[in-house]
Coordinates of C-alpha atoms and ligand atoms in Angstrom, one line a residue:
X1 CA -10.2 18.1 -11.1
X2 CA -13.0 17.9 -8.2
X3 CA -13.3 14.6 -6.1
X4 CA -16.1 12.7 -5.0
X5 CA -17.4 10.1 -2.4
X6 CA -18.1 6.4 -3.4
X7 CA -21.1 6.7 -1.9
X8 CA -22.0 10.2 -2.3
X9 CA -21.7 11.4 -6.2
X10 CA -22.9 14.6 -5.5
X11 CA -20.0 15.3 -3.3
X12 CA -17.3 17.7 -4.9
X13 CA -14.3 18.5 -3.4
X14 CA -11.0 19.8 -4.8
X15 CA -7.6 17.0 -3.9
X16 CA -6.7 19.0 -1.5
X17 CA -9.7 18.7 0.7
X18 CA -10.5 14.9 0.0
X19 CA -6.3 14.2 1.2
X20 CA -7.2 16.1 4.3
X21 CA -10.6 14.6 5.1
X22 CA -9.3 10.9 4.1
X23 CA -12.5 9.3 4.6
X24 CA -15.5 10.9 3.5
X25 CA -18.3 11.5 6.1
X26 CA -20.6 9.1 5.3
X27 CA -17.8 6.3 4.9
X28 CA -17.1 6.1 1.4
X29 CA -13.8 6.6 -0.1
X30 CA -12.3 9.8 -2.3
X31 CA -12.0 9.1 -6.1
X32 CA -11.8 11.2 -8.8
X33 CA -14.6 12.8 -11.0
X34 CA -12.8 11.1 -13.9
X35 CA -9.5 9.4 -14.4
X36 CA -7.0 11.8 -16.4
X37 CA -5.3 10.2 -19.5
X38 CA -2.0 10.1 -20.5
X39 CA -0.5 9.5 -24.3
X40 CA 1.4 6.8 -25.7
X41 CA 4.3 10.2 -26.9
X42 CA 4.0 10.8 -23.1
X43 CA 4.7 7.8 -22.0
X44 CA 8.1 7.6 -24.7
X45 CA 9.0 10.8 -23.1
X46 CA 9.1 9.6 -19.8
X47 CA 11.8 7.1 -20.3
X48 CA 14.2 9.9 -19.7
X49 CA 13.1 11.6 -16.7
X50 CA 14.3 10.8 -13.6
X51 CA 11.6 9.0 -10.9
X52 CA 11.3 12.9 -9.3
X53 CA 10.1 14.4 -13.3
X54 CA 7.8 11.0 -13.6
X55 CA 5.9 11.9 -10.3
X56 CA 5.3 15.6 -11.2
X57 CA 4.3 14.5 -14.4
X58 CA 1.4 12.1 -13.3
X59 CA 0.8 14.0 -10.0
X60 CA -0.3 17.0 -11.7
X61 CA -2.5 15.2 -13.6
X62 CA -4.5 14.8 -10.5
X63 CA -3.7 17.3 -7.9
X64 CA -4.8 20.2 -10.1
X65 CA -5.6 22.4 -7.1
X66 CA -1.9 22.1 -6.0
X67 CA 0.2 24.5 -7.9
X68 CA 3.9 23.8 -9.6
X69 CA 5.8 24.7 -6.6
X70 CA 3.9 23.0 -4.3
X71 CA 4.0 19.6 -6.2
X72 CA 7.7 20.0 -6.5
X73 CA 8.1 20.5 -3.1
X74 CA 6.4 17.7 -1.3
X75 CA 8.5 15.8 -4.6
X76 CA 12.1 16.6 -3.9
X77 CA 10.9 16.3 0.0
X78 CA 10.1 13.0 -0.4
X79 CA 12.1 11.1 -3.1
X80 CA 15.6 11.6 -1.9
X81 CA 18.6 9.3 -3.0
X82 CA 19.2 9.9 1.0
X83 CA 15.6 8.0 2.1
X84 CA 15.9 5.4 -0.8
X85 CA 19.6 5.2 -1.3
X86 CA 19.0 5.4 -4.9
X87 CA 18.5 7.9 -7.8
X88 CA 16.6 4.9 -9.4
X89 CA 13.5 5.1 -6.2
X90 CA 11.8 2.2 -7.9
X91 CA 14.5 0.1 -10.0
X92 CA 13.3 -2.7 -12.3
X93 CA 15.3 -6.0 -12.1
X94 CA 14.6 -8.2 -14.8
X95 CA 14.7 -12.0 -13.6
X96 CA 14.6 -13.3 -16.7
X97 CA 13.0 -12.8 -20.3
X98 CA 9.8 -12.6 -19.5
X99 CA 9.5 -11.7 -15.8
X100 CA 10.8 -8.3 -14.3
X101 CA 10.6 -7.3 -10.5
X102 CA 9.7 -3.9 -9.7
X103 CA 11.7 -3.1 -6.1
X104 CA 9.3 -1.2 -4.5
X105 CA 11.2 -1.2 -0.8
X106 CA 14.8 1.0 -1.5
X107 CA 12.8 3.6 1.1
X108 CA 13.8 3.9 4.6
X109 CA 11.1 1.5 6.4
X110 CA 12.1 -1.4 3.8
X111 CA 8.6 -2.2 2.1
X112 CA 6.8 -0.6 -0.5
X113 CA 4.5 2.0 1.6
X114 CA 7.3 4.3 1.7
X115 CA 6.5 5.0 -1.7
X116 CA 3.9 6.4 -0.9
X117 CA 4.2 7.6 2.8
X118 CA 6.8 9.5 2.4
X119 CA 4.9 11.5 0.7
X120 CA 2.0 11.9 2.1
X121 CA 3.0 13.7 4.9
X122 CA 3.9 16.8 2.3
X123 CA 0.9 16.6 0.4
X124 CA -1.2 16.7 3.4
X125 CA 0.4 19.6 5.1
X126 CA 0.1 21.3 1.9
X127 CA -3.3 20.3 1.4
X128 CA -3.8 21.9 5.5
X129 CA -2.3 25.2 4.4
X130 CA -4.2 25.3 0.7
X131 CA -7.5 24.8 2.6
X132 CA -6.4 27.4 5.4
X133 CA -6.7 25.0 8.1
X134 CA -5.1 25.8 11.5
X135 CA -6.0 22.8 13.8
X136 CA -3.5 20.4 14.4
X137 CA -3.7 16.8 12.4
X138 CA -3.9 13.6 14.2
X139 CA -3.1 10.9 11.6
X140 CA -4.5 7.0 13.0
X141 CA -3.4 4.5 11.4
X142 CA -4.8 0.7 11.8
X143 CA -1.4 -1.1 10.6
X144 CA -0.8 -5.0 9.2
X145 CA 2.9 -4.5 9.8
X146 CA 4.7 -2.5 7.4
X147 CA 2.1 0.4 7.3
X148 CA 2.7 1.6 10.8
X149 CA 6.2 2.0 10.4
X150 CA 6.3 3.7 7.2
X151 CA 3.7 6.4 8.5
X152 CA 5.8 6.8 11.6
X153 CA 8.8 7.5 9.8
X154 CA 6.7 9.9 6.9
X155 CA 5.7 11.9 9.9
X156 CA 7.8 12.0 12.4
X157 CA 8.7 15.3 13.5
X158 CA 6.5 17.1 10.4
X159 CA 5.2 20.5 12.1
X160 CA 1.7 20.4 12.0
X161 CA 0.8 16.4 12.8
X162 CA 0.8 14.0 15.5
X163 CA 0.0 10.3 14.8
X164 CA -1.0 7.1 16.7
X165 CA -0.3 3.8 15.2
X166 CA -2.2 0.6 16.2
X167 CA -0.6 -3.0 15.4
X168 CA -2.1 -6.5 16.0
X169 CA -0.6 -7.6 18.8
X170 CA 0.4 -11.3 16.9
X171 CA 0.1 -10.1 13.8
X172 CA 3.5 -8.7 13.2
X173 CA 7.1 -10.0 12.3
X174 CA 9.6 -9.5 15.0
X175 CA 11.5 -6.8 13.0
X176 CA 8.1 -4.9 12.4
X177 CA 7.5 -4.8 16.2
X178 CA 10.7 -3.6 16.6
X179 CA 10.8 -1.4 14.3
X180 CA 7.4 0.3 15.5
X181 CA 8.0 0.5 19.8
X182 CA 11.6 2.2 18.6
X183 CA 10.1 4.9 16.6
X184 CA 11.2 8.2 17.0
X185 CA 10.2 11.4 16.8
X186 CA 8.5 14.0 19.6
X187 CA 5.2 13.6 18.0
X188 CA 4.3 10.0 17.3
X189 CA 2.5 7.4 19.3
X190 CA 2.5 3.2 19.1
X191 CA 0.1 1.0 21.0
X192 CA -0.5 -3.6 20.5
X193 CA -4.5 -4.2 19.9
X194 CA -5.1 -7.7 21.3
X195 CA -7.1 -9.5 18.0
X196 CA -5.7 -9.3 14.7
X197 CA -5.7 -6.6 11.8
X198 CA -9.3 -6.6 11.1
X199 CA -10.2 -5.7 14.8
X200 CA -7.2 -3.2 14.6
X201 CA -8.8 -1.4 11.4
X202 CA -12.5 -1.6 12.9
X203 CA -11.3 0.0 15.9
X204 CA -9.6 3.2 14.1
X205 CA -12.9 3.1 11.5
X206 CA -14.9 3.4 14.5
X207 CA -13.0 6.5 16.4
X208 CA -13.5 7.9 13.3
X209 CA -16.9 8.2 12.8
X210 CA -17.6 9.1 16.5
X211 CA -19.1 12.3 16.0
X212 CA -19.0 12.7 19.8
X213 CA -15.2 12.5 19.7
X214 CA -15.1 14.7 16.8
X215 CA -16.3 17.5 18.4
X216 CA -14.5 16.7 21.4
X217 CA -10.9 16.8 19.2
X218 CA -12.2 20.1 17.4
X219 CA -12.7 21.7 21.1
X220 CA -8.8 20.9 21.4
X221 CA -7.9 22.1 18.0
X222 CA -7.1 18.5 16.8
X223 CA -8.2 17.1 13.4
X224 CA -8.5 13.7 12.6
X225 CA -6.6 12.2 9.1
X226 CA -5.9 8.7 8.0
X227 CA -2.6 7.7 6.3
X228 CA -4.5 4.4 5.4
X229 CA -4.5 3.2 2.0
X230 CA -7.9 5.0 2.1
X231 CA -6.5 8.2 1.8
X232 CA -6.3 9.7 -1.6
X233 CA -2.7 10.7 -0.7
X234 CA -1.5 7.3 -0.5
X235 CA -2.9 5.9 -3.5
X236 CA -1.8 8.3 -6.2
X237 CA 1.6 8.7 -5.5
X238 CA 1.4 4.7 -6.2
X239 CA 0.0 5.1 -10.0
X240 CA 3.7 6.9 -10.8
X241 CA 5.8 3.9 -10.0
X242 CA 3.8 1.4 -13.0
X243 CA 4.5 4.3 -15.5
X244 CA 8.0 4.9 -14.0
X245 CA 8.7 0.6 -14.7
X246 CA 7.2 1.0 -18.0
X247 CA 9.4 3.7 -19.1
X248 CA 12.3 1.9 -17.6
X249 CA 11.5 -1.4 -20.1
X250 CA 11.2 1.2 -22.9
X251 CA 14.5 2.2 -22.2
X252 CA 16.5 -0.8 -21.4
X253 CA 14.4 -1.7 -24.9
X254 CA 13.1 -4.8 -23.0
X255 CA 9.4 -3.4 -24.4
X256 CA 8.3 -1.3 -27.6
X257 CA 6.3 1.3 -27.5
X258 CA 2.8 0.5 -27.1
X259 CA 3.4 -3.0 -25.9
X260 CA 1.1 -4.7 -23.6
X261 CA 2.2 -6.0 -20.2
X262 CA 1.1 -8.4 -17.1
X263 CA 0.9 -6.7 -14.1
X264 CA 1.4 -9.0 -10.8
X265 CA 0.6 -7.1 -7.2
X266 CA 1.0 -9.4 -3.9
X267 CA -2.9 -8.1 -3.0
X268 CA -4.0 -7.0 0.5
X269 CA -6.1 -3.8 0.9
X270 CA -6.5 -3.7 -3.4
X271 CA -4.3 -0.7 -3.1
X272 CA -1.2 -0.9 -4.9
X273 CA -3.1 -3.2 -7.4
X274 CA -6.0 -0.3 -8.1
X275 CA -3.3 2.4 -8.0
X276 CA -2.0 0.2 -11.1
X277 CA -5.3 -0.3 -12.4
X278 CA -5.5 3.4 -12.5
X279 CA -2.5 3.6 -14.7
X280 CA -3.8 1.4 -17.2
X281 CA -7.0 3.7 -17.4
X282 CA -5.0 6.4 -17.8
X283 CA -3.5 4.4 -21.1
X284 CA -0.5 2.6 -19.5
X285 CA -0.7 -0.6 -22.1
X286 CA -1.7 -3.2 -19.7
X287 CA -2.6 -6.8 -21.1
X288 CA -3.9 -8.2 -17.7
X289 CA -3.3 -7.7 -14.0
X290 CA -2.7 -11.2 -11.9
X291 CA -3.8 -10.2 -7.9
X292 CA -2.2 -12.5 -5.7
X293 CA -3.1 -13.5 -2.2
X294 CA -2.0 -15.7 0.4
X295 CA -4.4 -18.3 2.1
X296 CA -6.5 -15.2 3.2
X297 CA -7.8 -15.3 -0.7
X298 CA -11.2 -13.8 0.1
X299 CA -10.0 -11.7 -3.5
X300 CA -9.3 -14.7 -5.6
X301 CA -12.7 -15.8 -5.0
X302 CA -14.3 -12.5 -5.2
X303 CA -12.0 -12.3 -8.9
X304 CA -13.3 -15.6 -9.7
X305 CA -17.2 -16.0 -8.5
X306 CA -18.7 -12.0 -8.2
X307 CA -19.0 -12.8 -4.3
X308 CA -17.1 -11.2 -1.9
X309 CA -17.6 -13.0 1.4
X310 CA -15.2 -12.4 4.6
X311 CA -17.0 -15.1 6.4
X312 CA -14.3 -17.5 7.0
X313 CA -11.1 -18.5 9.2
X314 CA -8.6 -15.6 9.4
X315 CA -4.7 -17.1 8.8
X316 CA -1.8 -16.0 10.3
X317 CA 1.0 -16.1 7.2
X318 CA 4.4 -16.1 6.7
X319 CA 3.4 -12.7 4.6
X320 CA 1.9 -11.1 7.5
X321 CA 1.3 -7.7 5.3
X322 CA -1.4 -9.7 3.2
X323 CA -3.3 -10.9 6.1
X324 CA -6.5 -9.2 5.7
X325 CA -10.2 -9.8 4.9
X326 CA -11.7 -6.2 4.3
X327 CA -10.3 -5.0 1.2
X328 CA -11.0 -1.7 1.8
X329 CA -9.6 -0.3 -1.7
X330 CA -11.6 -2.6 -3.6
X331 CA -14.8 -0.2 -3.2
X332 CA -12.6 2.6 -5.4
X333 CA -12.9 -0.5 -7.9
X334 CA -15.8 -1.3 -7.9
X335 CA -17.3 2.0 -8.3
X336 CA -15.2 3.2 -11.5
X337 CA -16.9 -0.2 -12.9
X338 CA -20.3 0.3 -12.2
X339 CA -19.6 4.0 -14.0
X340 CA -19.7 5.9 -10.7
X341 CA -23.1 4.2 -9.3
X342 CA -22.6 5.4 -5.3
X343 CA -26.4 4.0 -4.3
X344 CA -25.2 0.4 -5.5
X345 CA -21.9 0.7 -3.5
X346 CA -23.3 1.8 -0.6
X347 CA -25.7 -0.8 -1.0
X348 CA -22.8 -3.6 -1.0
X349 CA -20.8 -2.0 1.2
X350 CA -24.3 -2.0 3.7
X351 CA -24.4 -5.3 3.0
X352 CA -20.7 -6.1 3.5
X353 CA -21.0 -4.3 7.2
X354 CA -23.8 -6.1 8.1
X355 CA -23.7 -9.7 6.5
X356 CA -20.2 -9.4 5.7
X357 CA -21.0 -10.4 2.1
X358 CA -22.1 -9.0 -1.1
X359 CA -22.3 -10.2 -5.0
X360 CA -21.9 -7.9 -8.0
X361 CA -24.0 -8.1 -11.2
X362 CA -22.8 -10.4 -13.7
X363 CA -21.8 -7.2 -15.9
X364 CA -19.8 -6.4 -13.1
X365 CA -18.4 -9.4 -12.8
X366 CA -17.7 -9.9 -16.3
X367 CA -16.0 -6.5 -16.6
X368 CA -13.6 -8.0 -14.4
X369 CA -12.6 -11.1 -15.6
X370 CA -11.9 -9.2 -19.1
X371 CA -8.8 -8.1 -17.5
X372 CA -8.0 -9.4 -14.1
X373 CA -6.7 -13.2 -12.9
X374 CA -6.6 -14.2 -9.3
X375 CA -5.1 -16.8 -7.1
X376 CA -3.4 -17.6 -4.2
X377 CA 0.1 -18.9 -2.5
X378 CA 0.3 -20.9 0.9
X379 CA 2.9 -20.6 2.7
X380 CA 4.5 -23.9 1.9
X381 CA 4.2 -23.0 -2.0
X382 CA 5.5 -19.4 -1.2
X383 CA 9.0 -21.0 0.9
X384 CA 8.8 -23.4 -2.2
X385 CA 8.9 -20.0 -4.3
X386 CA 11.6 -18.3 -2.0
X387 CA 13.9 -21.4 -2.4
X388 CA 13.5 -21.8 -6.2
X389 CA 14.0 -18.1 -7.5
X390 CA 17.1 -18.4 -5.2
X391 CA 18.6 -21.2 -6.6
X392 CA 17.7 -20.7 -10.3
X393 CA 18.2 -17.0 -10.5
X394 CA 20.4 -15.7 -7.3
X395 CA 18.1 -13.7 -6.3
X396 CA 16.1 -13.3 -2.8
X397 CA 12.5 -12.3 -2.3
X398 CA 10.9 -11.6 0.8
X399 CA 7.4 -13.8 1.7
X400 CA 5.0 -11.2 -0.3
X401 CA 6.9 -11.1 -3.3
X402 CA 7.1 -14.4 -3.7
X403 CA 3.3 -14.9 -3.2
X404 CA 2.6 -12.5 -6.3
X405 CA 5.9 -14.8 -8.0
X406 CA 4.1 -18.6 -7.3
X407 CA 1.0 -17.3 -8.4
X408 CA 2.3 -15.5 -11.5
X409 CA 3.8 -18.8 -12.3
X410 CA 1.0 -20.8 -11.6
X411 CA -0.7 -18.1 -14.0
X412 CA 1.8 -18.8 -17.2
X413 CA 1.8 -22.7 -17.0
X414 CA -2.0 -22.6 -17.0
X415 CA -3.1 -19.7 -19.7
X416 CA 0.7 -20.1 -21.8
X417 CA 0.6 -16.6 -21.9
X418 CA 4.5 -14.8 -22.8
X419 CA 3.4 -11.4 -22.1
X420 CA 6.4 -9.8 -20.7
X421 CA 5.2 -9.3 -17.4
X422 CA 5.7 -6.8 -14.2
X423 CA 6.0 -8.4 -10.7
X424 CA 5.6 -6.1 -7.7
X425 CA 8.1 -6.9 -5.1
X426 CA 6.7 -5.2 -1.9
X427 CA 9.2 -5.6 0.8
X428 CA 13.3 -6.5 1.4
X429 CA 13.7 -10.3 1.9
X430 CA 15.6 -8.9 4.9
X431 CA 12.3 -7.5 6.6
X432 CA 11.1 -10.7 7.1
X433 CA 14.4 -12.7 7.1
X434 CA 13.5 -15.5 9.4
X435 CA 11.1 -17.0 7.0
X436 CA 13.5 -16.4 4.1
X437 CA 16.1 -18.4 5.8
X438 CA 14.4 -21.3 6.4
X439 CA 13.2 -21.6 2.5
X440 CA 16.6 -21.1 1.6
X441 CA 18.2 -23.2 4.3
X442 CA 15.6 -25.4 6.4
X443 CA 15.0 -24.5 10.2
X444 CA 17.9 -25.7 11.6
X445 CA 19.7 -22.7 10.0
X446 CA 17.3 -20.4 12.3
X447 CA 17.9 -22.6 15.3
X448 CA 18.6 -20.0 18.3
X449 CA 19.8 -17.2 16.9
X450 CA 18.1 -13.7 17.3
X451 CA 17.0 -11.0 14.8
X452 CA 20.4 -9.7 14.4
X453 CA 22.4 -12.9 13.7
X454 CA 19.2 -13.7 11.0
X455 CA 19.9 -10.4 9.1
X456 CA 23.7 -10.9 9.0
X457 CA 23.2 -14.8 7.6
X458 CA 20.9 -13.1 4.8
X459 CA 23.2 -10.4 4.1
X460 CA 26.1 -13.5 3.5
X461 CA 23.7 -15.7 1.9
X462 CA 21.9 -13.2 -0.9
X463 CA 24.9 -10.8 -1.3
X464 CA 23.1 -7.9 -0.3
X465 CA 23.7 -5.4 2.1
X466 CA 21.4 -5.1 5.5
X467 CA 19.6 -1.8 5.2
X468 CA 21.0 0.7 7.3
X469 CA 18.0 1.3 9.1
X470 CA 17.3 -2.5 10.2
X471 CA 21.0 -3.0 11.8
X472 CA 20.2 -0.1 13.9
X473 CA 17.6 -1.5 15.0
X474 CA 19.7 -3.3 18.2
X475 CA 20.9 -0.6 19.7
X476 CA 17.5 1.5 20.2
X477 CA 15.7 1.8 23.3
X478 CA 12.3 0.2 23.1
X479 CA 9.9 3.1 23.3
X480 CA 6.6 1.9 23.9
X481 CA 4.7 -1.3 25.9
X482 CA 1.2 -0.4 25.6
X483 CA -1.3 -3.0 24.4
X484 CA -4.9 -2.2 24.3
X485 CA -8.3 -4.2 24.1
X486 CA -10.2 -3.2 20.8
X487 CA -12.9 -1.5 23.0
X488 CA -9.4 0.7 24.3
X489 CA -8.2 2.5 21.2
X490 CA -10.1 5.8 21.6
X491 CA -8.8 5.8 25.4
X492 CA -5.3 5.1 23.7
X493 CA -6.2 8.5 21.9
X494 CA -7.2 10.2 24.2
X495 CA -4.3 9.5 26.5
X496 CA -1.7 10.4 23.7
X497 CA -3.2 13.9 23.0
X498 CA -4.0 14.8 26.7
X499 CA -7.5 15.2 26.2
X500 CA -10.7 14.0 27.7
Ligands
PLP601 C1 0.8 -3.5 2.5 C2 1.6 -4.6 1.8 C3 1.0 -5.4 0.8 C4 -0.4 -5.3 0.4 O1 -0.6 -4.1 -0.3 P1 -2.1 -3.6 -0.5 O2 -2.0 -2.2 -1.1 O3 -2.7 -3.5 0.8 O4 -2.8 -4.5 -1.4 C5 1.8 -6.4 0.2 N1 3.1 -6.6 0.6 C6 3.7 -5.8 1.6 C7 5.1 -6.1 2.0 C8 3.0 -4.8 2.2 O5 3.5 -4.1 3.2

């Protein structure tokens, strides 16, 4: 299977090549020529392999270039009961008879991106070696919180890579910070952006279509990669976990074969939402997706009017992860639904970069509405959510998850609709514990304590255990202080690889 640019068709690339470049030249994003299908028989049969068996089965679908071994490889490198501390990876918990939460954040960094970015790492140094290139990779990465950490930890200390991570400076939870200037690992770098995760991402966008600096890097035998949601390697390795919940429900015989289901993504970049979208092409039976954002719903208005317009106030949220205006994966979307049309893409995408707004046809527009609902959670409704789900269920969702659970519910009241129906949980309530304590018990039961004392009130009040990796969070030595101005980063760079 070859690749191509959204806005370059002509393009054709093997997987390999588009998961090293990342971005294409010209600045659209890898897709595939066409999206592989999968059988309903397949599908039964993948309720008894383990998460490992699912991934090979649905990463081979796509990484045709890459051969048995080297699939299984960057697999079994990855998925570890170890990292995720269990066999399950991505366990289904069913809340009740019609609503099942897909835990997404068993990997080491707490939130969903491990899935992903523990990965990555493997299927881009295998796609270095498959495409016989020797320079060195420089990974940026533009981060809303729980990105920056998860790439950190994916490539730490992986031969072959250095990477750079750039967080908004007041756009991250206190445990994310923490986790980020503690990082690890002889080859990794951290630096604050003053603005917010827009200005962040712009910034890292920018270095990377400097073709000054380009050639600058390739004098010094660096290359430049994104572990972004842009990259190719990020988003497939999301499509397994949908199939991997599906053929969970099939066994647990909470489903029948064949049966339709609601799939509900707490929405930033569009990514984990398109990598499910991607399923359901493939022939995962889907009845509707529900994307959910917080008050930064520039998506539930693009769902629900055609226009996508990121002219308006930016809000800080309790679910810091979702804080975001540029849905970068949302291009992917949009150009499997115009039928691979990369002249009207990079016509709204123009428009988008200069006018920061664009409107799809109405056939477009239509297309989605057949199968996608939108709204959005503020932070009030989302404490409201935390608070309820705890109180009628026992069970404890962190601020994102419970954005994609008050809109899902705002969803069934309105449309009556019983589908049994998927919720992606995205991080550990104990990631962004502070918030989750004062849902549960009102501010007072905040009052004065630090990180540490937070996470050990959770762990008595939800009955879970604090990830390993959060608790040792206290006793590491803060790494790094930088913080840049936006008009910095490349300096930043520059600094980190001793170049320039
Ligand atoms: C990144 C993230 C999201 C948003 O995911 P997208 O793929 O950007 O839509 C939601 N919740 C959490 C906890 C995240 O880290």
């Amino acid at each position: 299977m070859q690749y191509q640019s959204t806005r370059n068709s002509s393009i054709s690339i093997t997987s390999a090549e588009a998961i090293k470049q990342g971005l294409s030249e010209e600045g659209g994003l890898f897709v595939p020529e066409n999206i592989p299908s999968v059988k309903l028989d397949e599908i039964e049969k993948m309720a008894d392999m383990s998460y490992k068996q699912r991934a090979r089965f649905v990463l081979s679908k796509y990484l045709t270039d890459f051969t048995d071994d080297e699939l299984k490889n960057c697999i079994e490198n990855a998925y570890t009961k170890e990292k995720f501390g269990t066999e399950n990876i991505a366990p289904v918990y069913k809340l009740n008879d019609g609503m099942y939460i897909l835990e997404l954040w068993h990997g080491p960094t707490c939130a969903f991106k491990d899935m992903a970015l523990q990965i990555l790492p493997h299927l881009l140094t295998t796609s270095m070696k498959k495409t016989k290139e020797n320079d060195e990779v420089v990974i940026l990465v533009a981060t809303s919180g729980d990105t920056g950490k998860a790439a950190l930890e994916g490539f730490r200390d992986v031969k072959g890579t250095r990477i750079v991570v750039f967080y908004p400076n007041n756009g991250v939870s206190e445990i994310q910070k923490l986790q980020m200037i503690t990082q690890e690992g002889n080859n990794v770098g951290v630096a604050a952006v003053s603005g917010n995760f827009d200005d962040a991402q712009n910034g890292v966008k920018k270095i990377f279509t400097d073709e000054d600096y380009k050639d600058l890097l390739a004098k010094n035998n660096f290359k430049l990669s994104s572990a972004n949601s842009i990259n190719w390697g990020r988003l497939v390795p999301q499509i397994v976990y949908y199939f991997s919940a599906y053929a969970d429900m099939l066994k647990g015989e909470e489903i029948t074969l064949g049966e339709k289901i609601n799939i509900v993504v707490p929405t930033g970049n569009f990514g984990n939402i398109l990598a499910a979208y991607y399923a359901y092409k493939m022939g995962l039976p889907v009845n509707r997706f529900i994307c959910a954002s917080n008050e930064n719903n520039v998506l539930t208005d693009f769902i629900k009017t055609g226009v996508y317009d990121k002219n308006r106030a930016f809000h800080t949220t309790i679910s810091p992860s979702m804080d975001i205006l540029i849905s970068s994966n949302l291009e992917r979307f949009l150009y499997d639904l115009t039928g691979n049309d990369d002249s009207t893409i990079s016509c709204w995408m123009n428009s988008l970069n200069i006018k920061g707004k664009y409107e799809v046809t109405p056939d477009v527009k239509s297309k989605i509405a057949e199968l996608f609902s939108a709204d959005c959670a503020n932070d009030k409704e989302t404490m409201e959510t935390i608070k309820a789900c705890n109180d009628k269920y026992g069970y404890v969702v962190d601020t994102h998850t419970a954005v994609g659970i008050s809109v899902y519910e705002k969803y069934a009241a309105e449309t009556k609709d019983e589908t049994k129906t998927v919720i992606a949980s995205t991080a550990s309530p104990f990631k962004f514990n502070q918030s989750v304590l004062i849902a549960i018990n009102g501010h007072g039961a905040v009052a004065g304590k630090d990180e540490f004392a937070l996470l050990d009130d959770l762990a008595q009040k939800s009955g879970m255990t604090i990830p390993k990796s959060l608790a040792e969070l206290k006793d590491k030595p803060k790494l790094f202080n930088t913080v840049c101005e936006k008009d910095q980063m490349l300096q930043v760079v520059s600094d980190f690889l001793q170049i320039g």
